[in-house]
Amino acid sequence: MGNIINWSLAAYGLIVRPNDFASYLLAIGICNLLLYFAFYIIMKLRSGERIKLIPLLCIISTSVVWGFALFFFFQGLSTWQKTPAESREHNRDCILLDFFDDHDIWHFLSSIAMFGSFLVLLTLDDDLDCVQRDKIYVF
């Protein structure tokens, strides 16, 4: 499944040739991060391991924050093809505290989501604390 998604993203890049290549690479990186998490969690559950409450809460809250962050990412407010002055003309009205626009909110939410993703990685294998190393299923 991961190969199909990555080859599809590569084919899209070759056929459409996106104007904003940096955002295209960022989207590929985010997709691969989310694919890895899904793969690891599925394999963990298939191997008979369980997910404790704290990692489960981290997974749920991080998924929600990623959803909101990706919503603001796909608004497409910034471009790297223009000068900062020209790009500033495309800004929307500030919606958070009358100071931050959608692009700023994308940065806030994506940094929180990345922190949450690392927190999930840190706590996901807490159920294996008392298991001997040679008894841990490797996938």
mmCIF file of C-alpha atoms in Angstrom:
data_model
loop_
_atom_site.group_PDB
_atom_site.id
_atom_site.type_symbol
_atom_site.label_atom_id
_atom_site.label_comp_id
_atom_site.label_asym_id
_atom_site.label_seq_id
_atom_site.Cartn_x
_atom_site.Cartn_y
_atom_site.Cartn_z
ATOM 1 C CA MET A 1 0.000 0.000 0.000
ATOM 2 C CA GLY A 2 2.826 2.378 0.866
ATOM 3 C CA ASN A 3 4.545 1.709 -2.459
ATOM 4 C CA ILE A 4 1.319 2.327 -4.369
ATOM 5 C CA ILE A 5 0.808 5.661 -2.627
ATOM 6 C CA ASN A 6 4.428 6.745 -3.137
ATOM 7 C CA TRP A 7 4.470 5.709 -6.805
ATOM 8 C CA SER A 8 1.156 7.535 -7.284
ATOM 9 C CA LEU A 9 2.599 10.690 -5.755
ATOM 10 C CA ALA A 10 5.677 10.376 -7.985
ATOM 11 C CA ALA A 11 3.514 9.883 -11.092
ATOM 12 C CA TYR A 12 1.421 12.901 -10.109
ATOM 13 C CA GLY A 13 4.601 14.977 -9.825
ATOM 14 C CA LEU A 14 5.803 13.835 -13.252
ATOM 15 C CA ILE A 15 2.502 14.346 -15.045
ATOM 16 C CA VAL A 16 1.157 17.514 -13.439
ATOM 17 C CA ARG A 17 4.493 19.142 -12.532
ATOM 18 C CA PRO A 18 3.294 21.146 -9.530
ATOM 19 C CA ASN A 19 4.305 24.802 -9.498
ATOM 20 C CA ASP A 20 5.119 24.808 -5.798
ATOM 21 C CA PHE A 21 7.638 21.952 -5.653
ATOM 22 C CA ALA A 22 8.596 22.565 -2.012
ATOM 23 C CA SER A 23 4.987 22.129 -0.832
ATOM 24 C CA TYR A 24 4.746 19.026 -3.011
ATOM 25 C CA LEU A 25 7.781 17.518 -1.231
ATOM 26 C CA LEU A 26 6.328 18.536 2.133
ATOM 27 C CA ALA A 27 3.082 16.737 1.260
ATOM 28 C CA ILE A 28 5.059 13.592 0.345
ATOM 29 C CA GLY A 29 6.894 13.756 3.679
ATOM 30 C CA ILE A 30 3.651 14.153 5.641
ATOM 31 C CA CYS A 31 2.014 11.272 3.735
ATOM 32 C CA ASN A 32 4.970 8.996 4.466
ATOM 33 C CA LEU A 33 4.941 9.928 8.151
ATOM 34 C CA LEU A 34 1.244 9.097 8.429
ATOM 35 C CA LEU A 35 1.705 5.874 6.429
ATOM 36 C CA TYR A 36 4.497 4.764 8.750
ATOM 37 C CA PHE A 37 2.380 5.412 11.827
ATOM 38 C CA ALA A 38 -0.549 3.484 10.373
ATOM 39 C CA PHE A 39 1.710 0.574 9.408
ATOM 40 C CA TYR A 40 3.365 0.419 12.833
ATOM 41 C CA ILE A 41 0.088 0.566 14.748
ATOM 42 C CA ILE A 42 -1.542 -2.080 12.539
ATOM 43 C CA MET A 43 1.452 -4.419 12.874
ATOM 44 C CA LYS A 44 1.566 -3.842 16.620
ATOM 45 C CA LEU A 45 -2.079 -4.862 16.956
ATOM 46 C CA ARG A 46 -1.699 -7.827 14.573
ATOM 47 C CA SER A 47 1.223 -9.186 16.588
ATOM 48 C CA GLY A 48 -0.910 -9.345 19.731
ATOM 49 C CA GLU A 49 0.513 -6.300 21.458
ATOM 50 C CA ARG A 50 -1.823 -3.750 22.948
ATOM 51 C CA ILE A 51 -1.914 0.012 23.102
ATOM 52 C CA LYS A 52 -2.131 1.552 26.562
ATOM 53 C CA LEU A 53 -4.442 4.449 27.426
ATOM 54 C CA ILE A 54 -1.898 7.289 27.269
ATOM 55 C CA PRO A 55 -0.570 6.357 23.790
ATOM 56 C CA LEU A 56 -4.172 5.904 22.613
ATOM 57 C CA LEU A 57 -5.098 9.389 23.830
ATOM 58 C CA CYS A 58 -1.951 10.755 22.156
ATOM 59 C CA ILE A 59 -2.879 9.029 18.885
ATOM 60 C CA ILE A 60 -6.426 10.398 18.939
ATOM 61 C CA SER A 61 -5.466 13.965 19.867
ATOM 62 C CA THR A 62 -2.550 14.021 17.414
ATOM 63 C CA SER A 63 -4.813 12.764 14.612
ATOM 64 C CA VAL A 64 -7.300 15.534 15.312
ATOM 65 C CA VAL A 65 -4.569 18.190 15.315
ATOM 66 C CA TRP A 66 -3.091 16.735 12.080
ATOM 67 C CA GLY A 67 -6.548 16.985 10.501
ATOM 68 C CA PHE A 68 -6.871 20.665 11.360
ATOM 69 C CA ALA A 69 -3.263 21.351 10.345
ATOM 70 C CA LEU A 70 -3.739 19.713 6.944
ATOM 71 C CA PHE A 71 -6.911 21.728 6.437
ATOM 72 C CA PHE A 72 -4.907 24.940 6.778
ATOM 73 C CA PHE A 73 -2.014 23.511 4.723
ATOM 74 C CA PHE A 74 -4.268 22.847 1.724
ATOM 75 C CA GLN A 75 -5.608 26.414 1.768
ATOM 76 C CA GLY A 76 -2.591 27.279 -0.431
ATOM 77 C CA LEU A 77 -2.066 30.790 0.851
ATOM 78 C CA SER A 78 1.658 31.135 0.362
ATOM 79 C CA THR A 79 3.851 30.671 -2.656
ATOM 80 C CA TRP A 80 7.597 30.478 -2.923
ATOM 81 C CA GLN A 81 7.603 31.611 -6.539
ATOM 82 C CA LYS A 82 6.998 35.267 -5.736
ATOM 83 C CA THR A 83 8.817 37.795 -3.661
ATOM 84 C CA PRO A 84 7.654 38.232 -0.046
ATOM 85 C CA ALA A 85 6.000 41.528 -0.978
ATOM 86 C CA GLU A 86 4.033 39.915 -3.821
ATOM 87 C CA SER A 87 3.143 36.908 -1.691
ATOM 88 C CA ARG A 88 1.874 39.199 1.048
ATOM 89 C CA GLU A 89 -0.783 40.513 -1.343
ATOM 90 C CA HIS A 90 -2.459 37.070 -1.326
ATOM 91 C CA ASN A 91 -2.772 36.914 2.470
ATOM 92 C CA ARG A 92 -6.224 36.554 3.921
ATOM 93 C CA ASP A 93 -7.609 38.482 6.840
ATOM 94 C CA CYS A 94 -6.189 37.596 10.229
ATOM 95 C CA ILE A 95 -8.517 35.228 12.048
ATOM 96 C CA LEU A 96 -6.688 34.461 15.291
ATOM 97 C CA LEU A 97 -6.360 37.373 17.726
ATOM 98 C CA ASP A 98 -6.604 39.735 14.709
ATOM 99 C CA PHE A 99 -2.914 39.062 14.084
ATOM 100 C CA PHE A 100 -2.395 35.526 12.699
ATOM 101 C CA ASP A 101 -3.671 34.370 9.311
ATOM 102 C CA ASP A 102 -4.313 30.854 7.987
ATOM 103 C CA HIS A 103 -0.667 30.244 7.101
ATOM 104 C CA ASP A 104 0.464 31.117 10.629
ATOM 105 C CA ILE A 105 -2.153 28.773 12.046
ATOM 106 C CA TRP A 106 -0.796 26.020 9.740
ATOM 107 C CA HIS A 107 2.638 26.524 11.294
ATOM 108 C CA PHE A 108 1.254 26.440 14.843
ATOM 109 C CA LEU A 109 -0.882 23.351 14.298
ATOM 110 C CA SER A 110 1.712 21.424 12.305
ATOM 111 C CA SER A 111 4.351 21.975 14.990
ATOM 112 C CA ILE A 112 1.926 20.761 17.660
ATOM 113 C CA ALA A 113 1.019 17.765 15.472
ATOM 114 C CA MET A 114 4.686 16.888 14.899
ATOM 115 C CA PHE A 115 5.328 17.092 18.647
ATOM 116 C CA GLY A 116 2.318 14.834 19.191
ATOM 117 C CA SER A 117 3.650 12.407 16.589
ATOM 118 C CA PHE A 118 6.963 12.153 18.402
ATOM 119 C CA LEU A 119 5.074 11.742 21.683
ATOM 120 C CA VAL A 120 3.169 8.831 20.131
ATOM 121 C CA LEU A 121 6.473 7.249 19.071
ATOM 122 C CA LEU A 122 7.839 7.748 22.576
ATOM 123 C CA THR A 123 4.885 6.127 24.357
ATOM 124 C CA LEU A 124 3.598 3.589 21.830
ATOM 125 C CA ASP A 125 5.707 0.694 23.084
ATOM 126 C CA ASP A 126 5.087 1.294 26.792
ATOM 127 C CA ASP A 127 3.302 -2.063 26.981
ATOM 128 C CA LEU A 128 6.637 -3.796 26.280
ATOM 129 C CA ASP A 129 8.410 -2.482 29.385
ATOM 130 C CA CYS A 130 8.287 -5.810 31.206
ATOM 131 C CA VAL A 131 8.816 -8.064 28.161
ATOM 132 C CA GLN A 132 12.226 -9.621 27.578
ATOM 133 C CA ARG A 133 13.948 -8.440 24.409
ATOM 134 C CA ASP A 134 14.046 -11.867 22.797
ATOM 135 C CA LYS A 135 10.271 -12.197 23.277
ATOM 136 C CA ILE A 136 9.403 -8.968 21.399
ATOM 137 C CA TYR A 137 7.980 -9.587 17.933
ATOM 138 C CA VAL A 138 10.007 -7.745 15.294
ATOM 139 C CA PHE A 139 8.262 -6.503 12.153
#
